[in-house]
Every structure is written in structure tokens, then in C-alpha cells.
Tab-separated table of C-alpha atoms in Angstrom:
chain	number	residue	atom	x	y	z
A	1	GLN	CA	-52.348	-30.132	110.078
A	2	GLN	CA	-56.050	-30.102	109.305
A	3	GLN	CA	-56.411	-30.928	105.613
A	4	VAL	CA	-60.108	-29.999	105.541
A	5	LYS	CA	-61.523	-27.175	107.647
A	6	GLN	CA	-65.232	-27.270	108.452
A	7	SER	CA	-67.574	-24.677	109.912
A	8	PRO	CA	-69.678	-24.004	111.849
A	9	GLN	CA	-69.150	-26.437	114.700
A	10	SER	CA	-72.860	-26.424	115.501
A	11	LEU	CA	-75.999	-25.121	113.877
A	12	ILE	CA	-79.607	-24.746	114.987
A	13	VAL	CA	-82.382	-24.039	112.490
A	14	GLN	CA	-86.148	-24.093	112.459
A	15	LYS	CA	-87.977	-26.763	110.481
A	16	GLY	CA	-88.140	-25.700	106.854
A	17	GLY	CA	-84.969	-23.617	107.113
A	18	ILE	CA	-81.881	-24.091	104.929
A	19	PRO	CA	-78.801	-24.905	106.983
A	20	ILE	CA	-75.494	-24.367	105.196
A	21	ILE	CA	-72.265	-26.085	106.227
A	22	ASN	CA	-68.961	-24.967	104.771
A	23	CYS	CA	-65.657	-26.696	104.133
A	24	ALA	CA	-62.327	-25.492	102.792
A	25	TYR	CA	-59.262	-27.360	101.625
A	26	GLU	CA	-55.721	-26.533	100.507
A	27	ASN	CA	-54.542	-29.594	98.592
A	28	THR	CA	-55.351	-29.097	94.902
A	29	ALA	CA	-54.793	-32.825	94.323
A	30	PHE	CA	-58.121	-33.551	96.004
A	31	ASP	CA	-60.677	-34.569	93.397
A	32	TYR	CA	-63.547	-36.110	95.327
A	33	PHE	CA	-65.561	-34.364	98.032
A	34	PRO	CA	-68.176	-36.383	99.926
A	35	TRP	CA	-70.488	-35.407	102.733
A	36	TYR	CA	-71.411	-37.854	105.463
A	37	GLN	CA	-74.303	-37.872	107.906
A	38	GLN	CA	-73.804	-39.474	111.294
A	39	PHE	CA	-76.419	-40.206	113.923
A	40	PRO	CA	-75.381	-40.851	117.546
A	41	GLY	CA	-73.919	-44.309	118.028
A	42	LYS	CA	-73.818	-45.036	114.288
A	43	GLY	CA	-71.132	-44.966	111.650
A	44	PRO	CA	-71.084	-42.131	109.095
A	45	ALA	CA	-73.302	-42.677	106.054
A	46	LEU	CA	-72.477	-41.267	102.631
A	47	LEU	CA	-74.976	-38.535	101.814
A	48	ILE	CA	-73.828	-36.898	98.605
A	49	ALA	CA	-70.517	-36.328	96.837
A	50	ILE	CA	-69.110	-34.078	94.134
A	51	ARG	CA	-66.103	-33.956	91.845
A	52	PRO	CA	-64.463	-30.640	90.849
A	53	ASP	CA	-65.648	-30.747	87.249
A	54	VAL	CA	-69.095	-29.496	88.330
A	55	SER	CA	-70.086	-26.528	90.479
A	56	GLU	CA	-73.259	-27.953	91.957
A	57	LYS	CA	-74.895	-31.295	92.598
A	58	LYS	CA	-78.385	-31.966	93.921
A	59	GLU	CA	-79.802	-35.132	95.386
A	60	GLY	CA	-83.241	-34.741	96.840
A	61	ARG	CA	-83.135	-31.997	99.485
A	62	PHE	CA	-79.327	-32.015	99.656
A	63	THR	CA	-77.169	-29.783	97.453
A	64	ILE	CA	-73.397	-29.425	97.272
A	65	SER	CA	-71.987	-26.171	95.945
A	66	PHE	CA	-68.361	-26.319	94.830
A	67	ASN	CA	-66.020	-23.383	94.197
A	68	LYS	CA	-62.795	-24.724	92.721
A	69	SER	CA	-60.967	-21.400	92.586
A	70	ALA	CA	-61.710	-20.690	96.247
A	71	LYS	CA	-61.106	-24.306	97.232
A	72	GLN	CA	-64.356	-24.379	99.124
A	73	PHE	CA	-67.482	-26.499	99.085
A	74	SER	CA	-70.675	-26.409	101.044
A	75	LEU	CA	-73.706	-28.509	101.891
A	76	HIS	CA	-77.200	-27.015	101.746
A	77	ILE	CA	-80.188	-28.850	103.179
A	78	MET	CA	-83.451	-27.625	101.694
A	79	ASP	CA	-86.684	-27.726	103.709
A	80	SER	CA	-84.846	-29.141	106.717
A	81	GLN	CA	-86.702	-31.590	108.944
A	82	PRO	CA	-86.202	-32.679	112.570
A	83	GLY	CA	-85.032	-36.042	111.223
A	84	ASP	CA	-82.072	-34.251	109.623
A	85	SER	CA	-80.713	-33.538	113.098
A	86	ALA	CA	-77.320	-35.252	113.040
A	87	THR	CA	-73.622	-34.536	112.725
A	88	TYR	CA	-72.396	-33.794	109.224
A	89	PHE	CA	-68.838	-34.327	108.059
A	90	CYS	CA	-67.220	-33.141	104.880
A	91	ALA	CA	-64.263	-35.040	103.490
A	92	ALA	CA	-61.788	-34.916	100.644
A	93	ASN	CA	-59.889	-37.535	98.731
A	94	GLY	CA	-57.124	-37.337	96.188
A	95	ASN	CA	-55.678	-39.642	93.634
A	96	THR	CA	-52.626	-40.450	95.718
A	97	GLY	CA	-53.092	-43.231	98.252
A	98	ASN	CA	-56.877	-42.965	98.214
A	99	GLN	CA	-56.835	-41.578	101.752
A	100	PHE	CA	-59.865	-39.627	102.969
A	101	TYR	CA	-59.437	-36.518	105.092
A	102	PHE	CA	-62.382	-35.493	107.245
A	103	GLY	CA	-63.548	-32.184	108.616
A	104	THR	CA	-64.226	-31.801	112.318
A	105	GLY	CA	-67.998	-32.112	111.947
A	106	THR	CA	-71.059	-29.897	112.329
A	107	SER	CA	-73.775	-30.778	114.777
A	108	LEU	CA	-77.112	-29.797	113.218
A	109	THR	CA	-80.303	-29.450	115.222
A	110	VAL	CA	-83.576	-28.833	113.406
A	111	ILE	CA	-86.252	-27.512	115.748
A	112	PRO	CA	-89.828	-28.636	114.975
B	1	GLU	CA	-78.153	-53.933	100.617
B	2	ALA	CA	-74.513	-54.843	101.262
B	3	GLU	CA	-73.053	-53.430	104.459
B	4	VAL	CA	-69.775	-53.320	106.325
B	5	ALA	CA	-69.996	-55.545	109.387
B	6	GLN	CA	-68.160	-54.880	112.637
B	7	SER	CA	-68.014	-56.656	115.953
B	8	PRO	CA	-68.313	-56.246	118.791
B	9	ARG	CA	-70.500	-53.143	118.826
B	10	TYR	CA	-69.444	-52.242	122.344
B	11	LYS	CA	-66.404	-53.189	124.368
B	12	ILE	CA	-65.435	-52.279	127.901
B	13	THR	CA	-61.949	-53.235	128.974
B	14	GLU	CA	-59.574	-52.405	131.753
B	15	LYS	CA	-56.388	-50.502	131.209
B	16	SER	CA	-53.454	-52.724	130.172
B	17	GLN	CA	-55.725	-55.445	128.791
B	18	ALA	CA	-55.749	-56.565	125.162
B	19	VAL	CA	-58.711	-55.886	122.914
B	20	ALA	CA	-59.521	-56.843	119.320
B	21	PHE	CA	-62.038	-55.599	116.784
B	22	TRP	CA	-63.225	-57.360	113.648
B	23	CYS	CA	-64.420	-55.978	110.339
B	24	ASP	CA	-65.930	-57.613	107.262
B	25	PRO	CA	-66.049	-55.196	104.321
B	26	ILE	CA	-68.562	-55.136	101.505
B	27	SER	CA	-67.919	-58.060	99.185
B	28	GLY	CA	-65.517	-57.129	96.407
B	29	HIS	CA	-64.179	-54.002	98.105
B	30	ALA	CA	-60.406	-54.122	97.847
B	31	THR	CA	-59.685	-51.158	100.102
B	32	LEU	CA	-60.330	-51.351	103.822
B	33	TYR	CA	-59.839	-48.567	106.338
B	34	TRP	CA	-59.711	-48.448	110.116
B	35	TYR	CA	-60.527	-45.101	111.688
B	36	ARG	CA	-60.635	-43.820	115.234
B	37	GLN	CA	-63.264	-41.259	116.081
B	38	ILE	CA	-63.098	-39.392	119.341
B	39	LEU	CA	-66.429	-37.994	120.522
B	40	GLY	CA	-67.133	-34.679	118.840
B	41	GLN	CA	-64.453	-35.074	116.184
B	42	GLY	CA	-64.143	-36.435	112.683
B	43	PRO	CA	-62.756	-39.886	111.896
B	44	GLU	CA	-58.974	-40.133	111.800
B	45	LEU	CA	-57.318	-42.787	109.687
B	46	LEU	CA	-55.356	-45.435	111.569
B	47	VAL	CA	-54.554	-47.864	108.776
B	48	GLN	CA	-55.507	-48.463	105.159
B	49	PHE	CA	-55.286	-51.782	103.322
B	50	GLN	CA	-55.318	-52.505	99.626
B	51	ASP	CA	-56.196	-56.184	99.475
B	52	GLU	CA	-53.893	-57.752	102.070
B	53	SER	CA	-51.209	-55.057	101.892
B	54	VAL	CA	-50.898	-52.038	104.155
B	55	VAL	CA	-51.030	-48.841	102.107
B	56	ASP	CA	-50.816	-46.351	104.957
B	57	ASP	CA	-50.266	-46.940	108.652
B	58	SER	CA	-48.447	-43.710	109.400
B	59	GLN	CA	-50.980	-42.726	112.097
B	60	LEU	CA	-51.133	-46.148	113.748
B	61	PRO	CA	-49.468	-46.214	117.206
B	62	LYS	CA	-47.426	-49.261	116.379
B	63	ASP	CA	-46.136	-49.787	119.890
B	64	ARG	CA	-49.601	-50.915	120.940
B	65	PHE	CA	-51.796	-51.187	117.846
B	66	SER	CA	-51.651	-53.810	115.125
B	67	ALA	CA	-53.860	-54.580	112.162
B	68	GLU	CA	-54.028	-57.406	109.711
B	69	ARG	CA	-56.004	-58.456	106.684
B	70	LEU	CA	-54.454	-61.817	105.976
B	71	LYS	CA	-56.603	-63.013	103.072
B	72	GLY	CA	-57.506	-59.594	101.768
B	73	VAL	CA	-61.079	-59.858	102.982
B	74	ASP	CA	-61.907	-59.360	106.662
B	75	SER	CA	-59.617	-57.536	109.053
B	76	THR	CA	-58.711	-57.381	112.721
B	77	LEU	CA	-57.475	-54.393	114.690
B	78	LYS	CA	-55.793	-55.116	118.013
B	79	ILE	CA	-54.746	-52.934	120.909
B	80	GLN	CA	-52.331	-54.271	123.505
B	81	PRO	CA	-52.097	-52.898	126.115
B	82	ALA	CA	-55.137	-50.634	126.096
B	83	GLU	CA	-54.779	-47.174	127.637
B	84	LEU	CA	-57.417	-44.784	128.946
B	85	GLY	CA	-56.840	-42.491	125.973
B	86	ASP	CA	-57.861	-45.263	123.577
B	87	SER	CA	-61.524	-44.841	124.535
B	88	ALA	CA	-63.216	-43.931	121.254
B	89	MET	CA	-65.336	-45.261	118.409
B	90	TYR	CA	-63.399	-47.494	116.046
B	91	LEU	CA	-64.823	-47.418	112.572
B	92	CYS	CA	-64.151	-49.708	109.660
B	93	ALA	CA	-64.874	-48.635	106.107
B	94	SER	CA	-64.399	-50.101	102.659
B	95	SER	CA	-64.331	-48.891	99.080
B	96	LEU	CA	-63.735	-50.084	95.547
B	97	ALA	CA	-60.243	-48.804	94.876
B	98	GLY	CA	-58.413	-48.551	91.605
B	99	THR	CA	-61.619	-48.245	89.627
B	100	GLY	CA	-62.121	-44.490	89.926
B	101	ASP	CA	-64.936	-45.166	92.356
B	102	TYR	CA	-64.062	-43.449	95.640
B	103	GLU	CA	-67.308	-44.033	97.511
B	104	GLN	CA	-66.455	-45.170	101.022
B	105	TYR	CA	-68.916	-47.071	103.160
B	106	PHE	CA	-68.702	-47.262	106.945
B	107	GLY	CA	-69.668	-49.957	109.363
B	108	PRO	CA	-71.595	-49.227	112.582
B	109	GLY	CA	-68.405	-48.980	114.619
B	110	THR	CA	-67.144	-50.449	117.872
B	111	ARG	CA	-67.445	-48.210	120.910
B	112	LEU	CA	-64.452	-48.880	123.162
B	113	THR	CA	-64.371	-47.784	126.769
B	114	VAL	CA	-61.135	-48.290	128.694
B	115	THR	CA	-61.489	-48.114	132.493
């Protein structure tokens, strides 16, 4: 059973566009929601994370929007650049066992 | 900047052979994770350690996989015998657990190819 559902599977945007990646979860015990960026042949790198006590968090060009009632969260990349082309994973973690559950990933391509 | 170290970075092995991966977490990180990532998919947890104890190994194929973290620092993941379906990226990650800090940091991974 997929604990975290991620969409879309792939995304192509022009430079300067705002790609949006969405994730949904069912387990209300989750209380930490990170996003990871992964380049080919590398391990995932923590990009930004949010806890459910806030509805939005910004770090540089990256913004997480969180909707607790809908059990959804999304990543927005402002002024996207070709260097942002990578695979993005959402994840969720709860207090029990400290296990992380990952989405299936979104392959983002930013066209110059 | 502290990083999670993994070796080897690449491993090619024949089916039925034994293979081992090593991970050194960020200093002071009590929780260590081993993940398997199949190309085009998200990481899937194999085993999670808290210090030297296994917290969760429910997804570890115990007939062929084993993991240890004897002194609660570095860790080894072993596969014996390797099967074609084991070809994947094996990722190690670590985090400060029990402090309310859930940030998880990944190593560069070991790309395993079983022929």
C-alpha cells in the first residue's frame, strides 16, 4: 500500500515557469513532510520540509503548501531554471518508528 | 559539511555471488537507514537501526539479506546469494532520532548490477 501518492510522474516546463508537484497521504499520524531532490547517479538531497502546524513554507525559490484537512502538500518551484531538472520525491514521517515513506517521484525537466 | 559515506559506489556481481555494502553515517546520528531504490521509483526502506538495534526490518528479505551495525556507528548490508532482481541503487541515510529532529540525510548510494 502506497502511503504517499505523488503526481505527476513527469513534468516539463519552460525556464521561468512554476512547476507544481503534488502529494497526498492518508495516515494522520504523519507530522513531518520533506521534499528531496535527486540528480542521476546521486542520493536524494533534502530540499525543504514542513510540519503540519503551518500552511506554507518558503526557502529561496522553493515553497511547500500544506493542506492538513485535505491531507495534501505540494512543492512549487518559482522561476525554474534548467539546473532544477531532477527527480523530486515527497516523503512523510510520523512519530511512531521514525520511518520515512516516499512518493514515487516526479521527473522535472526545465527547458532553457 | 558532514556527509554520509558509502562504498563502493558501483558494484557488478554475478548471480549467486555475495556482495556487501558499507555505510558511515554523519557523526552523532543515532538512526541509520538502508533503502533500495529501483530506477524510476522512490526509495523503499530495507532496515532501520537505532544505535546498534534494529528498529524495523520488516521489508528486508531475510533469506538473502542481512544488516548489522555492531558498534552503533557504521553499518554493513550484505546480500548472499545475489539475484538478478537485486540490481538497484542501495542508499544509506542517517538522522538524529529521539530529539524531534527528523531531517534525514542520504549518502551517494551504491549502484549494484547483478549479471
